[in-house]
Amino acid sequence: MKKIKKAIIPAAGMGTRFLPATKAMPKEMLPIIDRPTIEYIVEEAILSGIEDIIIVTGKGKRAIEDHFDRNFELEQNLKDKGKFDLLEKVNKSSNINIHYIRQKEPKGLGHAIWCARKFIGNEPFAVLLGDDIVQADIPCTKQLMDQYELTNSSIIGVQQVAYEDTNRYGIIDPIKNEDGMYRVRKFVEKPEQGTAPSDLAIMGRYVLMPEIFDLLEKQEVGACGEIQLTDAIQKLNEIQSVYAYNFKGKRYDIGEQLGFIRTTIEFALRNNEHGPDILKMLEKIILDNRELKQKTATTIARTAKKDTIVVTEYNVPVGTKD
């Protein structure tokens, strides 16, 4: 059995949900507190035992490469000012073995994975999507890698979602569940509302066998007019076993604005330095907004009452004496 040593992180998307912020900045560089989102993803890969990472980028993504590169002028400036704690943080993101390749056309996630085929070669590999951050005692990718070692098969990370949200995800049609490990009848990409075979959604973490590349090369466009990785996984499932694993940990959806805001707030509250102050700040914001709503409601009620009186005074039939 071949060990999993390589991982692909697709980062070529345009980030339209975060426009205009992402007009000139990659969405992967949007910060949660003081770290760009992609750094959390890279950290998970490293903690899982991945040795080589390839990031699939696109036009306007140069900032990602710069972030994981050395900046000698900045490092020297921090040394001169004695800011060694900041220097350690900066160097942490620079001492990682990362490679880059461009997806020259926006053809979807499946195509982005296919672009990294020569880097991966004939080896099983991990895929980590940047729209999900997972906080867990054992890194999510490591959990999937452990299951791969038990099955020597592709493993897809899943978690339950609200059934009304299933049309937003790839969904599995499970056959059998053994301690969170599912045999899968079918993988369905973004099923129409009300047609999902289950509430188990694919959550952006995969361990895949290299045969997926041949299938992706021939894969036709699917949902959203793109080459979908889920469709190729279903074809792989027809020729070899592909399992789904309900991984342990809390998943944060940072692919849309509300989820990103929630993630930022929760991470800020857990921050040892600022957490208590942020909690007080949030409590005050909530209190101020509650008072503002009460004042607004009172004003509206008074205005409505006044308008009623005015209507009563002036809504007098013609010819009626005062």
PDB file of C-alpha atoms in Angstrom, residues 110-222:
ATOM      1  CA  GLY A 110     -12.679  18.557 -11.306  1.00  0.00           C
ATOM      2  CA  HIS A 111     -10.540  20.285 -13.912  1.00  0.00           C
ATOM      3  CA  ALA A 112      -8.481  22.011 -11.204  1.00  0.00           C
ATOM      4  CA  ILE A 113      -7.650  18.622  -9.668  1.00  0.00           C
ATOM      5  CA  TRP A 114      -6.780  17.231 -13.118  1.00  0.00           C
ATOM      6  CA  CYS A 115      -4.305  20.101 -13.633  1.00  0.00           C
ATOM      7  CA  ALA A 116      -2.139  18.666 -10.819  1.00  0.00           C
ATOM      8  CA  ARG A 117      -1.948  15.136 -12.258  1.00  0.00           C
ATOM      9  CA  LYS A 118       1.749  15.283 -13.232  1.00  0.00           C
ATOM     10  CA  PHE A 119       2.728  16.469  -9.760  1.00  0.00           C
ATOM     11  CA  ILE A 120       0.823  13.618  -8.115  1.00  0.00           C
ATOM     12  CA  GLY A 121       1.835  10.836 -10.513  1.00  0.00           C
ATOM     13  CA  ASN A 122       0.624   7.307  -9.794  1.00  0.00           C
ATOM     14  CA  GLU A 123       0.045   7.817  -6.066  1.00  0.00           C
ATOM     15  CA  PRO A 124      -2.979   8.196  -3.818  1.00  0.00           C
ATOM     16  CA  PHE A 125      -3.332  11.794  -2.655  1.00  0.00           C
ATOM     17  CA  ALA A 126      -5.379  14.131  -0.488  1.00  0.00           C
ATOM     18  CA  VAL A 127      -7.509  17.074  -1.563  1.00  0.00           C
ATOM     19  CA  LEU A 128      -8.372  19.933   0.785  1.00  0.00           C
ATOM     20  CA  LEU A 129     -10.819  22.601  -0.327  1.00  0.00           C
ATOM     21  CA  GLY A 130     -10.443  26.095   1.034  1.00  0.00           C
ATOM     22  CA  ASP A 131     -14.149  26.757   1.685  1.00  0.00           C
ATOM     23  CA  ASP A 132     -14.133  24.619   4.828  1.00  0.00           C
ATOM     24  CA  ILE A 133     -12.056  24.852   7.987  1.00  0.00           C
ATOM     25  CA  VAL A 134     -12.321  21.879  10.339  1.00  0.00           C
ATOM     26  CA  GLN A 135     -11.367  22.099  13.998  1.00  0.00           C
ATOM     27  CA  ALA A 136     -10.741  18.631  15.415  1.00  0.00           C
ATOM     28  CA  ASP A 137      -8.514  16.824  17.909  1.00  0.00           C
ATOM     29  CA  ILE A 138      -7.226  14.689  15.022  1.00  0.00           C
ATOM     30  CA  PRO A 139      -6.873  16.731  11.803  1.00  0.00           C
ATOM     31  CA  CYS A 140      -9.689  15.932   9.391  1.00  0.00           C
ATOM     32  CA  THR A 141      -7.347  14.895   6.582  1.00  0.00           C
ATOM     33  CA  LYS A 142      -5.454  12.605   8.966  1.00  0.00           C
ATOM     34  CA  GLN A 143      -8.755  10.911   9.879  1.00  0.00           C
ATOM     35  CA  LEU A 144      -9.368  10.155   6.191  1.00  0.00           C
ATOM     36  CA  MET A 145      -5.790   8.967   5.721  1.00  0.00           C
ATOM     37  CA  ASP A 146      -6.227   6.555   8.643  1.00  0.00           C
ATOM     38  CA  GLN A 147      -9.377   5.142   7.002  1.00  0.00           C
ATOM     39  CA  TYR A 148      -7.512   4.805   3.703  1.00  0.00           C
ATOM     40  CA  GLU A 149      -4.905   2.655   5.420  1.00  0.00           C
ATOM     41  CA  LEU A 150      -7.676   0.340   6.608  1.00  0.00           C
ATOM     42  CA  THR A 151      -9.399   0.038   3.233  1.00  0.00           C
ATOM     43  CA  ASN A 152      -6.773   0.886   0.585  1.00  0.00           C
ATOM     44  CA  SER A 153      -9.589   2.821  -1.110  1.00  0.00           C
ATOM     45  CA  SER A 154     -10.658   6.373  -1.810  1.00  0.00           C
ATOM     46  CA  ILE A 155     -12.271   8.062   1.200  1.00  0.00           C
ATOM     47  CA  ILE A 156     -14.609  11.054   0.989  1.00  0.00           C
ATOM     48  CA  GLY A 157     -15.196  13.233   4.062  1.00  0.00           C
ATOM     49  CA  VAL A 158     -18.880  13.831   4.880  1.00  0.00           C
ATOM     50  CA  GLN A 159     -21.040  15.371   7.595  1.00  0.00           C
ATOM     51  CA  GLN A 160     -24.748  15.839   8.067  1.00  0.00           C
ATOM     52  CA  VAL A 161     -26.421  19.043   6.896  1.00  0.00           C
ATOM     53  CA  ALA A 162     -29.980  20.322   7.082  1.00  0.00           C
ATOM     54  CA  TYR A 163     -32.005  18.521   4.422  1.00  0.00           C
ATOM     55  CA  GLU A 164     -33.184  21.822   2.938  1.00  0.00           C
ATOM     56  CA  ASP A 165     -29.518  22.699   2.275  1.00  0.00           C
ATOM     57  CA  THR A 166     -28.619  19.498   0.424  1.00  0.00           C
ATOM     58  CA  ASN A 167     -28.957  21.178  -2.978  1.00  0.00           C
ATOM     59  CA  ARG A 168     -25.816  23.175  -2.144  1.00  0.00           C
ATOM     60  CA  TYR A 169     -23.540  20.128  -1.794  1.00  0.00           C
ATOM     61  CA  GLY A 170     -22.417  16.859  -3.244  1.00  0.00           C
ATOM     62  CA  ILE A 171     -24.539  14.232  -1.439  1.00  0.00           C
ATOM     63  CA  ILE A 172     -23.963  10.522  -0.898  1.00  0.00           C
ATOM     64  CA  ASP A 173     -26.514   7.716  -1.211  1.00  0.00           C
ATOM     65  CA  PRO A 174     -25.254   5.393   1.568  1.00  0.00           C
ATOM     66  CA  ILE A 175     -25.645   1.616   1.556  1.00  0.00           C
ATOM     67  CA  LYS A 176     -24.171   0.603   4.882  1.00  0.00           C
ATOM     68  CA  ASN A 177     -22.798   2.411   7.927  1.00  0.00           C
ATOM     69  CA  GLU A 178     -20.083   0.921  10.122  1.00  0.00           C
ATOM     70  CA  ASP A 179     -18.843   3.329  12.812  1.00  0.00           C
ATOM     71  CA  GLY A 180     -19.151   6.338  10.547  1.00  0.00           C
ATOM     72  CA  MET A 181     -17.728   4.560   7.481  1.00  0.00           C
ATOM     73  CA  TYR A 182     -20.256   4.310   4.658  1.00  0.00           C
ATOM     74  CA  ARG A 183     -20.388   2.081   1.639  1.00  0.00           C
ATOM     75  CA  VAL A 184     -21.827   4.313  -1.060  1.00  0.00           C
ATOM     76  CA  ARG A 185     -24.322   3.470  -3.748  1.00  0.00           C
ATOM     77  CA  LYS A 186     -24.059   6.813  -5.501  1.00  0.00           C
ATOM     78  CA  PHE A 187     -22.509  10.274  -5.284  1.00  0.00           C
ATOM     79  CA  VAL A 188     -24.790  13.084  -6.478  1.00  0.00           C
ATOM     80  CA  GLU A 189     -23.604  16.633  -7.184  1.00  0.00           C
ATOM     81  CA  LYS A 190     -26.026  19.329  -5.967  1.00  0.00           C
ATOM     82  CA  PRO A 191     -29.300  17.378  -6.238  1.00  0.00           C
ATOM     83  CA  GLU A 192     -32.452  19.340  -6.969  1.00  0.00           C
ATOM     84  CA  GLN A 193     -34.388  20.532  -3.934  1.00  0.00           C
ATOM     85  CA  GLY A 194     -36.206  17.639  -2.282  1.00  0.00           C
ATOM     86  CA  THR A 195     -34.478  14.874  -4.273  1.00  0.00           C
ATOM     87  CA  ALA A 196     -31.347  14.255  -2.157  1.00  0.00           C
ATOM     88  CA  PRO A 197     -30.853  10.579  -1.233  1.00  0.00           C
ATOM     89  CA  SER A 198     -29.575  11.528   2.259  1.00  0.00           C
ATOM     90  CA  ASP A 199     -28.444  14.452   4.379  1.00  0.00           C
ATOM     91  CA  LEU A 200     -24.770  13.407   4.281  1.00  0.00           C
ATOM     92  CA  ALA A 201     -22.851  16.075   2.398  1.00  0.00           C
ATOM     93  CA  ILE A 202     -19.327  16.029   0.970  1.00  0.00           C
ATOM     94  CA  MET A 203     -17.326  18.519   3.017  1.00  0.00           C
ATOM     95  CA  GLY A 204     -14.235  19.400   1.024  1.00  0.00           C
ATOM     96  CA  ARG A 205     -11.841  16.696   2.229  1.00  0.00           C
ATOM     97  CA  TYR A 206     -10.862  13.726   0.074  1.00  0.00           C
ATOM     98  CA  VAL A 207      -8.347  10.920  -0.221  1.00  0.00           C
ATOM     99  CA  LEU A 208      -8.358   9.747  -3.832  1.00  0.00           C
ATOM    100  CA  MET A 209      -6.744   7.004  -5.848  1.00  0.00           C
ATOM    101  CA  PRO A 210      -4.794   8.166  -8.935  1.00  0.00           C
ATOM    102  CA  GLU A 211      -7.264   6.491 -11.325  1.00  0.00           C
ATOM    103  CA  ILE A 212      -9.452   9.559 -10.796  1.00  0.00           C
ATOM    104  CA  PHE A 213      -7.261  11.506 -13.254  1.00  0.00           C
ATOM    105  CA  ASP A 214      -8.186   9.305 -16.227  1.00  0.00           C
ATOM    106  CA  LEU A 215     -11.846   9.786 -15.393  1.00  0.00           C
ATOM    107  CA  LEU A 216     -11.489  13.540 -14.986  1.00  0.00           C
ATOM    108  CA  GLU A 217      -9.785  13.776 -18.369  1.00  0.00           C
ATOM    109  CA  LYS A 218     -12.909  12.303 -20.012  1.00  0.00           C
ATOM    110  CA  GLN A 219     -15.456  13.874 -17.684  1.00  0.00           C
ATOM    111  CA  GLU A 220     -18.172  15.941 -19.340  1.00  0.00           C
ATOM    112  CA  VAL A 221     -19.423  19.172 -17.805  1.00  0.00           C
ATOM    113  CA  GLY A 222     -22.071  18.773 -15.131  1.00  0.00           C
TER     114      GLY A 222
END
